[in-house]
Amino acid sequence: MPLRDEFVALRKLYIEKRFSNLNDEQRRAVVNTEGPLLILAGAGSGKTTVLVNRVCCLVEFGDAYSSDYVARDVTGRDIELLKSALEDGGPVHPDIRPLMKTGGIAPWNILAITFTNKAAGELKNRICAAVGAEGSDVFASTFHSACVRFLRRDAQRLGFPQSFTIYDTDDAVRMLKEIYKDLSVDDKMFPIKHMHARIGRIKDTMTSPEEYKLTANDFGGQTAAKIYTEYQSRLRKAGAFDFDDLIYYTVRLLEQDEEVRAYYHNRFRYVMVDEYQDTSYAQYKLAELLTGSHGNICVVGDDDQSIYRFRGATIENILGFEKAFCNAKTIKLEQNYRSVGNILDAANEVISRNLGRKGKTLWTDKGTGDLIKVFCADSELEEAKYVTDSIAKNREQGMPLKEHAVLYRMNAQSSVIENYFARAGIPYRVFGGLRFYDRAEIKDILSYLCIVNNPADDLRLTRIINRPARKIGDTTVGAVSDIAGGLGISMLEVIKDAESYPALTRAKTALADFYAMYERLLEAYQNETLSGFVDKLLSITGYRQMLIAQKEEGITRRENIEELVSGMRTFENENPDGDLALFLEEISLVASIDSYDESADAVVLMTLHSAKGLEFDCVFIVGMEEGIFPNDQIRYNEEEIEEERRLAYVGYTRARRQLHLVRAGARMLFGQTRRNFPSRFLREFSDNLKDGTLPQHSTRELLAGSRAQNEYREASDKALKGLDSKITVGRNQKPKSATQNTEKFAKGDVVEHRIFGQGVVLDARALGGDTLVEIDFEKVGVKKAMANYAPMKKIVDSGQ
């Protein structure tokens, strides 16, 4: 064998040995650096470890694992030195180090995109710990942070200022309120928060206002088109982007500007995307455009954990990756390092019922562990007591409080549990409540900072123009806004020359004083550090005096502002060259998960959606009831049910050692007492995995425990497509081949249907000489049929 070929083979072995701490599939994912790669990473399978090591492989070896290139002629000594390194497992001799890396890949050629700042920070820290200082040059960022960087460089190519502002949800809703008022839109007919979400979904599909107008063929769509058009117009006038715009306009920039696109193709030769199952169409387009002709894109995700459809995520991105990127490889990470076997078996059985998945089975070498505790409480009060008592027992046995999490489908479920915890003296934290940066006093100070950074930010100006009170009322603010809109200038420009406008005559003195204050702020900003500027701002604006006058309430608010100032000092220390724009950018991109403090010893209460990415020794999922989980509004839509099942899978796999699934027979929620059946997610895994059983006192539960685990699979697409031809649903015409059914059906009956299997009658009412029955079937959900011609029979009589 020629020396060169021998060296290449040995180099490949050395690279594999360098990552021998990984399991076989993890190592395959790390060393296969070239071309499109989909890493299907199950919950707790070490995906972050894989990402970190993959970056390390690129930094240390480039594309050497798949390359035959060697930088110079190979000598016998080179072979011996490499063999020696292979034998002792240490680093290679400096003389052959240049031969170990190929491709000319620098750390800054690597882009790693995650979904949270917390994840991006962890990734960056672990990379630096593994490869040293040069790891800091790897571009590890969230989608939104990356787009902000790209837009800071080139926003002017899109007609936006470089010092653009970023509007959060609260800012966006305030702007929409103004638009509703100006366009005379009824908030009751078109709720503002729903409209804000609708506009976000439109942007996720990369649809412009002009394109959306063409598809608006009803009153609702036309109204949304008008609002969307005006909303985008006002954002542009204010030199502002909302969160969805950051991705939307970055995609537009890359699509439209060949020079910018070429710059990033040359800059980023390797693109990695974490949590790919949570990407929207716009994020998919962004990743595709950044990848370019080199085709080196690696996405990591789990189709079984796609739970953010309501935010625009589309599971099709991960399910269709191989079609979108030609010659893609797929590697499955199925070994779980988090949970015990019983928890994984239950999660596997539940998620296996979904049809829209690629398929994988998690396993562990941790042993089977405890059975899953299933508890059926009489009420939400007993449910809370069970959780409280269980935590107290674990605490006595040495399990820290912070290793307990209580998860629920909706925030409204937490109040009873909070009350019980308070009475029992159990410290807890409700995750996902009011963010620090959403507090009124913090938003006020940030609004002042924003208008210093961007004088065109009319929205932030209207927030603080009369806070503290300056005798500038809503009528005056409205007049200023109208004049600015008519002239196409900012409100600050109007205020500067207030005496020139007759409509502002009565308020000209107050407006002049405000503009003089604004000029003092600009002067202070030029002469102070960021943290020192905030101290000056509090005095110049009169905000400090206002808080002092508020006495006890003002003390808490002043403490919050001091916390903001502390954060600014930290920012200054970490970013010596950072300016106000960079500070505002950083805090605007802080997500709620980034504030999660793992060190505080307190029980965590959060929604199932919020828990993704976290893990605890002991997890309680409460409200395991039909109508709550799965949610009432979607439990008869099979596509939505699959997402709810993925949410259950996420919840189950948060637990390392103990999983408690708790339901209440009766529950007071939103002022009404409800009696709910047990959640289907309690019945979708084997009884031999459960410690505790479901009660057998309701007709619905007569069906529990008597089904083979593969029944769901039997409800195939073929059977579902033929339903209309088999059963009449409110039709007058009889099927030609039908035989009349003489049985009478009533609410609560358990029936056997020839096509759908067994189910429970939810409702039965006389209709045109027949009975319209609504039945909840085990396999296919709720269906309606005319009883006389439905191929079914009664197997349990409700007695009604």
PDB file of C-alpha atoms in Angstrom, residues 30-295:
ATOM      1  CA  VAL A  30     -19.809  13.525  14.096  1.00  0.00           C
ATOM      2  CA  VAL A  31     -17.359  12.326  11.443  1.00  0.00           C
ATOM      3  CA  ASN A  32     -19.715  12.454   8.425  1.00  0.00           C
ATOM      4  CA  THR A  33     -19.203  16.151   7.770  1.00  0.00           C
ATOM      5  CA  GLU A  34     -19.805  16.399   4.024  1.00  0.00           C
ATOM      6  CA  GLY A  35     -23.158  16.843   2.307  1.00  0.00           C
ATOM      7  CA  PRO A  36     -26.685  16.988   3.731  1.00  0.00           C
ATOM      8  CA  LEU A  37     -27.193  15.045   6.970  1.00  0.00           C
ATOM      9  CA  LEU A  38     -30.321  14.490   9.050  1.00  0.00           C
ATOM     10  CA  ILE A  39     -29.645  13.428  12.643  1.00  0.00           C
ATOM     11  CA  LEU A  40     -32.841  12.044  14.167  1.00  0.00           C
ATOM     12  CA  ALA A  41     -32.026  12.568  17.824  1.00  0.00           C
ATOM     13  CA  GLY A  42     -34.453  11.035  20.290  1.00  0.00           C
ATOM     14  CA  ALA A  43     -35.135  12.675  23.646  1.00  0.00           C
ATOM     15  CA  GLY A  44     -32.100  12.444  25.939  1.00  0.00           C
ATOM     16  CA  SER A  45     -29.897  10.911  23.241  1.00  0.00           C
ATOM     17  CA  GLY A  46     -27.068  13.433  23.604  1.00  0.00           C
ATOM     18  CA  LYS A  47     -27.709  15.660  20.611  1.00  0.00           C
ATOM     19  CA  THR A  48     -25.859  18.631  22.128  1.00  0.00           C
ATOM     20  CA  THR A  49     -22.855  16.374  22.698  1.00  0.00           C
ATOM     21  CA  VAL A  50     -23.032  15.363  19.039  1.00  0.00           C
ATOM     22  CA  LEU A  51     -23.259  18.976  17.858  1.00  0.00           C
ATOM     23  CA  VAL A  52     -20.306  20.040  20.010  1.00  0.00           C
ATOM     24  CA  ASN A  53     -18.141  17.134  18.848  1.00  0.00           C
ATOM     25  CA  ARG A  54     -19.132  17.673  15.225  1.00  0.00           C
ATOM     26  CA  VAL A  55     -17.913  21.271  15.422  1.00  0.00           C
ATOM     27  CA  CYS A  56     -14.730  20.065  17.147  1.00  0.00           C
ATOM     28  CA  CYS A  57     -14.185  17.552  14.357  1.00  0.00           C
ATOM     29  CA  LEU A  58     -14.448  20.297  11.741  1.00  0.00           C
ATOM     30  CA  VAL A  59     -12.148  22.656  13.660  1.00  0.00           C
ATOM     31  CA  GLU A  60      -9.494  20.002  14.329  1.00  0.00           C
ATOM     32  CA  PHE A  61      -9.656  17.888  11.172  1.00  0.00           C
ATOM     33  CA  GLY A  62     -11.708  19.816   8.604  1.00  0.00           C
ATOM     34  CA  ASP A  63     -13.057  17.372   6.017  1.00  0.00           C
ATOM     35  CA  ALA A  64     -10.166  14.920   6.498  1.00  0.00           C
ATOM     36  CA  TYR A  65     -12.398  11.975   7.400  1.00  0.00           C
ATOM     37  CA  SER A  66     -13.896  11.892   3.916  1.00  0.00           C
ATOM     38  CA  SER A  67     -10.885  13.282   2.033  1.00  0.00           C
ATOM     39  CA  ASP A  68      -7.873  11.558   0.412  1.00  0.00           C
ATOM     40  CA  TYR A  69      -5.889  14.788   0.321  1.00  0.00           C
ATOM     41  CA  VAL A  70      -2.601  15.057   2.212  1.00  0.00           C
ATOM     42  CA  ALA A  71      -0.757  18.381   2.393  1.00  0.00           C
ATOM     43  CA  ARG A  72       2.653  16.983   1.387  1.00  0.00           C
ATOM     44  CA  ASP A  73       4.428  13.752   0.517  1.00  0.00           C
ATOM     45  CA  VAL A  74       4.135  11.158   3.275  1.00  0.00           C
ATOM     46  CA  THR A  75       7.273   9.603   4.788  1.00  0.00           C
ATOM     47  CA  GLY A  76       7.777   6.446   6.785  1.00  0.00           C
ATOM     48  CA  ARG A  77       8.377   8.593   9.865  1.00  0.00           C
ATOM     49  CA  ASP A  78       4.947  10.213   9.369  1.00  0.00           C
ATOM     50  CA  ILE A  79       3.372   6.753   9.421  1.00  0.00           C
ATOM     51  CA  GLU A  80       5.224   5.758  12.576  1.00  0.00           C
ATOM     52  CA  LEU A  81       4.277   8.973  14.366  1.00  0.00           C
ATOM     53  CA  LEU A  82       0.608   8.479  13.522  1.00  0.00           C
ATOM     54  CA  LYS A  83       0.697   4.813  14.591  1.00  0.00           C
ATOM     55  CA  SER A  84       2.240   5.877  17.883  1.00  0.00           C
ATOM     56  CA  ALA A  85      -0.543   8.408  18.474  1.00  0.00           C
ATOM     57  CA  LEU A  86      -3.123   5.724  17.685  1.00  0.00           C
ATOM     58  CA  GLU A  87      -1.593   3.327  20.172  1.00  0.00           C
ATOM     59  CA  ASP A  88      -1.254   5.678  23.126  1.00  0.00           C
ATOM     60  CA  GLY A  89      -4.444   7.662  22.381  1.00  0.00           C
ATOM     61  CA  GLY A  90      -2.702  10.991  22.782  1.00  0.00           C
ATOM     62  CA  PRO A  91      -2.345  14.004  20.461  1.00  0.00           C
ATOM     63  CA  VAL A  92      -0.351  13.623  17.266  1.00  0.00           C
ATOM     64  CA  HIS A  93       3.215  14.834  16.986  1.00  0.00           C
ATOM     65  CA  PRO A  94       3.496  18.502  15.892  1.00  0.00           C
ATOM     66  CA  ASP A  95       5.348  17.439  12.754  1.00  0.00           C
ATOM     67  CA  ILE A  96       2.313  15.663  11.325  1.00  0.00           C
ATOM     68  CA  ARG A  97      -0.357  18.002  12.659  1.00  0.00           C
ATOM     69  CA  PRO A  98      -0.557  19.851   9.259  1.00  0.00           C
ATOM     70  CA  LEU A  99      -1.320  16.487   7.606  1.00  0.00           C
ATOM     71  CA  MET A 100      -4.277  15.756   9.895  1.00  0.00           C
ATOM     72  CA  LYS A 101      -6.542  18.581   8.681  1.00  0.00           C
ATOM     73  CA  THR A 102      -7.842  19.192   5.175  1.00  0.00           C
ATOM     74  CA  GLY A 103     -10.224  21.563   3.440  1.00  0.00           C
ATOM     75  CA  GLY A 104      -8.900  24.873   4.739  1.00  0.00           C
ATOM     76  CA  ILE A 105     -11.836  25.145   7.171  1.00  0.00           C
ATOM     77  CA  ALA A 106     -11.680  27.925   9.775  1.00  0.00           C
ATOM     78  CA  PRO A 107     -13.927  28.156  12.849  1.00  0.00           C
ATOM     79  CA  TRP A 108     -15.752  31.143  11.354  1.00  0.00           C
ATOM     80  CA  ASN A 109     -16.791  28.953   8.410  1.00  0.00           C
ATOM     81  CA  ILE A 110     -19.151  27.117  10.763  1.00  0.00           C
ATOM     82  CA  LEU A 111     -22.674  28.341  11.526  1.00  0.00           C
ATOM     83  CA  ALA A 112     -24.612  26.572  14.295  1.00  0.00           C
ATOM     84  CA  ILE A 113     -28.210  27.721  14.772  1.00  0.00           C
ATOM     85  CA  THR A 114     -30.268  26.879  17.859  1.00  0.00           C
ATOM     86  CA  PHE A 115     -33.630  28.081  19.148  1.00  0.00           C
ATOM     87  CA  THR A 116     -32.714  29.686  22.489  1.00  0.00           C
ATOM     88  CA  ASN A 117     -29.912  31.900  23.754  1.00  0.00           C
ATOM     89  CA  LYS A 118     -29.447  29.396  26.572  1.00  0.00           C
ATOM     90  CA  ALA A 119     -28.784  26.577  24.097  1.00  0.00           C
ATOM     91  CA  ALA A 120     -26.530  28.778  21.943  1.00  0.00           C
ATOM     92  CA  GLY A 121     -24.519  29.831  25.006  1.00  0.00           C
ATOM     93  CA  GLU A 122     -24.111  26.246  26.189  1.00  0.00           C
ATOM     94  CA  LEU A 123     -23.023  25.165  22.725  1.00  0.00           C
ATOM     95  CA  LYS A 124     -20.438  27.961  22.482  1.00  0.00           C
ATOM     96  CA  ASN A 125     -19.046  27.293  25.969  1.00  0.00           C
ATOM     97  CA  ARG A 126     -18.666  23.578  25.357  1.00  0.00           C
ATOM     98  CA  ILE A 127     -16.984  24.175  21.992  1.00  0.00           C
ATOM     99  CA  CYS A 128     -14.485  26.577  23.564  1.00  0.00           C
ATOM    100  CA  ALA A 129     -13.822  24.121  26.409  1.00  0.00           C
ATOM    101  CA  ALA A 130     -13.095  21.388  23.847  1.00  0.00           C
ATOM    102  CA  VAL A 131     -10.985  23.213  21.222  1.00  0.00           C
ATOM    103  CA  GLY A 132      -9.756  26.299  23.041  1.00  0.00           C
ATOM    104  CA  ALA A 133      -9.962  29.985  22.211  1.00  0.00           C
ATOM    105  CA  GLU A 134     -10.506  29.504  18.476  1.00  0.00           C
ATOM    106  CA  GLY A 135     -13.872  27.963  19.303  1.00  0.00           C
ATOM    107  CA  SER A 136     -15.168  31.455  20.061  1.00  0.00           C
ATOM    108  CA  ASP A 137     -14.989  32.193  16.321  1.00  0.00           C
ATOM    109  CA  VAL A 138     -17.674  29.606  15.570  1.00  0.00           C
ATOM    110  CA  PHE A 139     -20.917  31.445  14.791  1.00  0.00           C
ATOM    111  CA  ALA A 140     -23.285  29.838  17.334  1.00  0.00           C
ATOM    112  CA  SER A 141     -26.535  31.734  17.563  1.00  0.00           C
ATOM    113  CA  THR A 142     -30.314  31.578  17.623  1.00  0.00           C
ATOM    114  CA  PHE A 143     -32.242  32.067  14.394  1.00  0.00           C
ATOM    115  CA  HIS A 144     -33.349  35.539  15.459  1.00  0.00           C
ATOM    116  CA  SER A 145     -29.953  36.655  16.766  1.00  0.00           C
ATOM    117  CA  ALA A 146     -28.266  35.518  13.572  1.00  0.00           C
ATOM    118  CA  CYS A 147     -30.790  37.415  11.481  1.00  0.00           C
ATOM    119  CA  VAL A 148     -30.272  40.561  13.542  1.00  0.00           C
ATOM    120  CA  ARG A 149     -26.534  40.348  12.797  1.00  0.00           C
ATOM    121  CA  PHE A 150     -27.199  39.875   9.091  1.00  0.00           C
ATOM    122  CA  LEU A 151     -29.663  42.783   9.021  1.00  0.00           C
ATOM    123  CA  ARG A 152     -27.379  45.115  11.002  1.00  0.00           C
ATOM    124  CA  ARG A 153     -24.905  44.635   8.176  1.00  0.00           C
ATOM    125  CA  ASP A 154     -27.289  44.994   5.238  1.00  0.00           C
ATOM    126  CA  ALA A 155     -30.701  46.321   6.339  1.00  0.00           C
ATOM    127  CA  GLN A 156     -30.116  49.462   4.294  1.00  0.00           C
ATOM    128  CA  ARG A 157     -30.266  47.330   1.138  1.00  0.00           C
ATOM    129  CA  LEU A 158     -33.907  46.688   2.105  1.00  0.00           C
ATOM    130  CA  GLY A 159     -34.651  50.319   2.872  1.00  0.00           C
ATOM    131  CA  PHE A 160     -34.350  50.036   6.671  1.00  0.00           C
ATOM    132  CA  PRO A 161     -31.959  52.033   8.871  1.00  0.00           C
ATOM    133  CA  GLN A 162     -28.947  50.260  10.323  1.00  0.00           C
ATOM    134  CA  SER A 163     -30.109  51.382  13.788  1.00  0.00           C
ATOM    135  CA  PHE A 164     -33.466  49.635  13.387  1.00  0.00           C
ATOM    136  CA  THR A 165     -35.613  48.850  16.425  1.00  0.00           C
ATOM    137  CA  ILE A 166     -36.974  45.415  17.340  1.00  0.00           C
ATOM    138  CA  TYR A 167     -40.583  45.319  18.534  1.00  0.00           C
ATOM    139  CA  ASP A 168     -41.658  42.630  20.981  1.00  0.00           C
ATOM    140  CA  THR A 169     -45.165  41.184  21.209  1.00  0.00           C
ATOM    141  CA  ASP A 170     -46.402  43.947  23.505  1.00  0.00           C
ATOM    142  CA  ASP A 171     -45.144  46.626  21.110  1.00  0.00           C
ATOM    143  CA  ALA A 172     -46.743  44.859  18.153  1.00  0.00           C
ATOM    144  CA  VAL A 173     -50.103  44.590  19.922  1.00  0.00           C
ATOM    145  CA  ARG A 174     -50.003  48.303  20.825  1.00  0.00           C
ATOM    146  CA  MET A 175     -49.360  49.185  17.186  1.00  0.00           C
ATOM    147  CA  LEU A 176     -52.226  46.949  16.083  1.00  0.00           C
ATOM    148  CA  LYS A 177     -54.547  48.686  18.557  1.00  0.00           C
ATOM    149  CA  GLU A 178     -53.730  52.006  16.870  1.00  0.00           C
ATOM    150  CA  ILE A 179     -54.353  50.459  13.442  1.00  0.00           C
ATOM    151  CA  TYR A 180     -57.697  49.016  14.571  1.00  0.00           C
ATOM    152  CA  LYS A 181     -58.733  52.457  15.744  1.00  0.00           C
ATOM    153  CA  ASP A 182     -57.680  54.171  12.524  1.00  0.00           C
ATOM    154  CA  LEU A 183     -59.257  51.517  10.272  1.00  0.00           C
ATOM    155  CA  SER A 184     -62.401  51.170  12.440  1.00  0.00           C
ATOM    156  CA  VAL A 185     -61.873  47.426  12.922  1.00  0.00           C
ATOM    157  CA  ASP A 186     -63.974  45.689  15.586  1.00  0.00           C
ATOM    158  CA  ASP A 187     -61.728  43.967  18.145  1.00  0.00           C
ATOM    159  CA  LYS A 188     -64.567  41.623  19.118  1.00  0.00           C
ATOM    160  CA  MET A 189     -64.941  40.376  15.565  1.00  0.00           C
ATOM    161  CA  PHE A 190     -61.183  40.222  14.954  1.00  0.00           C
ATOM    162  CA  PRO A 191     -59.378  39.874  18.332  1.00  0.00           C
ATOM    163  CA  ILE A 192     -56.070  41.738  18.217  1.00  0.00           C
ATOM    164  CA  LYS A 193     -53.986  38.906  19.652  1.00  0.00           C
ATOM    165  CA  HIS A 194     -55.443  36.506  17.101  1.00  0.00           C
ATOM    166  CA  MET A 195     -54.660  38.987  14.323  1.00  0.00           C
ATOM    167  CA  HIS A 196     -51.084  39.344  15.579  1.00  0.00           C
ATOM    168  CA  ALA A 197     -50.687  35.559  15.472  1.00  0.00           C
ATOM    169  CA  ARG A 198     -52.302  35.452  12.017  1.00  0.00           C
ATOM    170  CA  ILE A 199     -49.849  38.008  10.651  1.00  0.00           C
ATOM    171  CA  GLY A 200     -47.005  35.971  12.123  1.00  0.00           C
ATOM    172  CA  ARG A 201     -48.256  32.845  10.361  1.00  0.00           C
ATOM    173  CA  ILE A 202     -48.517  34.768   7.082  1.00  0.00           C
ATOM    174  CA  LYS A 203     -44.886  35.835   7.416  1.00  0.00           C
ATOM    175  CA  ASP A 204     -43.889  32.269   8.246  1.00  0.00           C
ATOM    176  CA  THR A 205     -45.119  31.311   4.769  1.00  0.00           C
ATOM    177  CA  MET A 206     -43.044  34.136   3.233  1.00  0.00           C
ATOM    178  CA  THR A 207     -46.156  35.870   1.904  1.00  0.00           C
ATOM    179  CA  SER A 208     -45.943  39.638   1.397  1.00  0.00           C
ATOM    180  CA  PRO A 209     -48.903  42.008   2.001  1.00  0.00           C
ATOM    181  CA  GLU A 210     -49.332  42.375  -1.769  1.00  0.00           C
ATOM    182  CA  GLU A 211     -49.379  38.595  -2.266  1.00  0.00           C
ATOM    183  CA  TYR A 212     -51.758  38.093   0.639  1.00  0.00           C
ATOM    184  CA  LYS A 213     -54.230  40.611  -0.826  1.00  0.00           C
ATOM    185  CA  LEU A 214     -54.550  38.446  -3.923  1.00  0.00           C
ATOM    186  CA  THR A 215     -55.616  35.426  -1.844  1.00  0.00           C
ATOM    187  CA  ALA A 216     -58.082  37.292   0.401  1.00  0.00           C
ATOM    188  CA  ASN A 217     -61.416  36.177  -1.005  1.00  0.00           C
ATOM    189  CA  ASP A 218     -63.719  36.761   1.983  1.00  0.00           C
ATOM    190  CA  PHE A 219     -64.410  39.578   4.433  1.00  0.00           C
ATOM    191  CA  GLY A 220     -62.114  38.176   7.106  1.00  0.00           C
ATOM    192  CA  GLY A 221     -59.254  37.733   4.687  1.00  0.00           C
ATOM    193  CA  GLN A 222     -59.718  41.187   3.175  1.00  0.00           C
ATOM    194  CA  THR A 223     -59.749  42.759   6.640  1.00  0.00           C
ATOM    195  CA  ALA A 224     -56.597  40.872   7.605  1.00  0.00           C
ATOM    196  CA  ALA A 225     -54.948  41.989   4.348  1.00  0.00           C
ATOM    197  CA  LYS A 226     -55.687  45.659   5.120  1.00  0.00           C
ATOM    198  CA  ILE A 227     -54.366  45.334   8.657  1.00  0.00           C
ATOM    199  CA  TYR A 228     -51.264  43.408   7.527  1.00  0.00           C
ATOM    200  CA  THR A 229     -50.512  46.014   4.861  1.00  0.00           C
ATOM    201  CA  GLU A 230     -50.878  48.928   7.281  1.00  0.00           C
ATOM    202  CA  TYR A 231     -48.934  47.112  10.002  1.00  0.00           C
ATOM    203  CA  GLN A 232     -45.944  46.528   7.713  1.00  0.00           C
ATOM    204  CA  SER A 233     -46.120  50.107   6.459  1.00  0.00           C
ATOM    205  CA  ARG A 234     -45.959  51.515   9.983  1.00  0.00           C
ATOM    206  CA  LEU A 235     -43.126  49.207  10.964  1.00  0.00           C
ATOM    207  CA  ARG A 236     -41.108  50.401   7.982  1.00  0.00           C
ATOM    208  CA  LYS A 237     -41.867  54.045   8.787  1.00  0.00           C
ATOM    209  CA  ALA A 238     -40.664  53.489  12.370  1.00  0.00           C
ATOM    210  CA  GLY A 239     -37.508  51.745  11.171  1.00  0.00           C
ATOM    211  CA  ALA A 240     -38.598  48.673  13.127  1.00  0.00           C
ATOM    212  CA  PHE A 241     -38.844  44.912  12.745  1.00  0.00           C
ATOM    213  CA  ASP A 242     -41.017  42.578  14.774  1.00  0.00           C
ATOM    214  CA  PHE A 243     -39.682  39.096  15.608  1.00  0.00           C
ATOM    215  CA  ASP A 244     -41.201  37.487  12.531  1.00  0.00           C
ATOM    216  CA  ASP A 245     -39.742  40.226  10.326  1.00  0.00           C
ATOM    217  CA  LEU A 246     -36.212  39.349  11.392  1.00  0.00           C
ATOM    218  CA  ILE A 247     -36.408  36.033   9.562  1.00  0.00           C
ATOM    219  CA  TYR A 248     -38.808  37.203   6.835  1.00  0.00           C
ATOM    220  CA  TYR A 249     -36.579  40.089   5.710  1.00  0.00           C
ATOM    221  CA  THR A 250     -33.353  38.101   6.039  1.00  0.00           C
ATOM    222  CA  VAL A 251     -34.794  35.526   3.642  1.00  0.00           C
ATOM    223  CA  ARG A 252     -35.866  38.326   1.284  1.00  0.00           C
ATOM    224  CA  LEU A 253     -32.381  39.830   1.500  1.00  0.00           C
ATOM    225  CA  LEU A 254     -30.709  36.538   0.599  1.00  0.00           C
ATOM    226  CA  GLU A 255     -33.200  35.833  -2.190  1.00  0.00           C
ATOM    227  CA  GLN A 256     -32.942  39.241  -3.820  1.00  0.00           C
ATOM    228  CA  ASP A 257     -29.307  40.246  -3.345  1.00  0.00           C
ATOM    229  CA  GLU A 258     -26.783  37.991  -5.065  1.00  0.00           C
ATOM    230  CA  GLU A 259     -23.823  39.839  -3.543  1.00  0.00           C
ATOM    231  CA  VAL A 260     -25.077  39.297   0.015  1.00  0.00           C
ATOM    232  CA  ARG A 261     -25.892  35.668  -0.726  1.00  0.00           C
ATOM    233  CA  ALA A 262     -22.408  35.049  -2.144  1.00  0.00           C
ATOM    234  CA  TYR A 263     -20.841  36.655   0.934  1.00  0.00           C
ATOM    235  CA  TYR A 264     -22.570  34.233   3.306  1.00  0.00           C
ATOM    236  CA  HIS A 265     -21.965  31.200   1.083  1.00  0.00           C
ATOM    237  CA  ASN A 266     -18.270  32.006   1.245  1.00  0.00           C
ATOM    238  CA  ARG A 267     -18.438  32.757   4.982  1.00  0.00           C
ATOM    239  CA  PHE A 268     -20.454  29.723   6.105  1.00  0.00           C
ATOM    240  CA  ARG A 269     -19.291  26.498   4.489  1.00  0.00           C
ATOM    241  CA  TYR A 270     -20.949  24.311   7.133  1.00  0.00           C
ATOM    242  CA  VAL A 271     -24.463  25.017   8.389  1.00  0.00           C
ATOM    243  CA  MET A 272     -25.945  23.196  11.370  1.00  0.00           C
ATOM    244  CA  VAL A 273     -29.508  23.635  12.628  1.00  0.00           C
ATOM    245  CA  ASP A 274     -30.662  22.313  15.992  1.00  0.00           C
ATOM    246  CA  GLU A 275     -34.309  21.488  16.859  1.00  0.00           C
ATOM    247  CA  TYR A 276     -35.101  21.266  13.146  1.00  0.00           C
ATOM    248  CA  GLN A 277     -38.549  19.822  13.849  1.00  0.00           C
ATOM    249  CA  ASP A 278     -39.551  23.235  15.231  1.00  0.00           C
ATOM    250  CA  THR A 279     -38.645  25.246  12.128  1.00  0.00           C
ATOM    251  CA  SER A 280     -41.183  27.130  10.061  1.00  0.00           C
ATOM    252  CA  TYR A 281     -41.196  27.375   6.270  1.00  0.00           C
ATOM    253  CA  ALA A 282     -39.374  30.730   6.519  1.00  0.00           C
ATOM    254  CA  GLN A 283     -36.668  29.176   8.708  1.00  0.00           C
ATOM    255  CA  TYR A 284     -36.321  26.289   6.281  1.00  0.00           C
ATOM    256  CA  LYS A 285     -35.830  28.803   3.448  1.00  0.00           C
ATOM    257  CA  LEU A 286     -33.226  30.639   5.502  1.00  0.00           C
ATOM    258  CA  ALA A 287     -31.250  27.456   6.128  1.00  0.00           C
ATOM    259  CA  GLU A 288     -31.522  26.478   2.449  1.00  0.00           C
ATOM    260  CA  LEU A 289     -30.329  29.894   1.247  1.00  0.00           C
ATOM    261  CA  LEU A 290     -27.391  29.923   3.653  1.00  0.00           C
ATOM    262  CA  THR A 291     -26.325  26.430   2.614  1.00  0.00           C
ATOM    263  CA  GLY A 292     -25.732  27.260  -1.025  1.00  0.00           C
ATOM    264  CA  SER A 293     -23.987  25.023  -3.530  1.00  0.00           C
ATOM    265  CA  HIS A 294     -21.586  23.379  -1.048  1.00  0.00           C
ATOM    266  CA  GLY A 295     -24.556  21.432   0.351  1.00  0.00           C
TER     267      GLY A 295
END
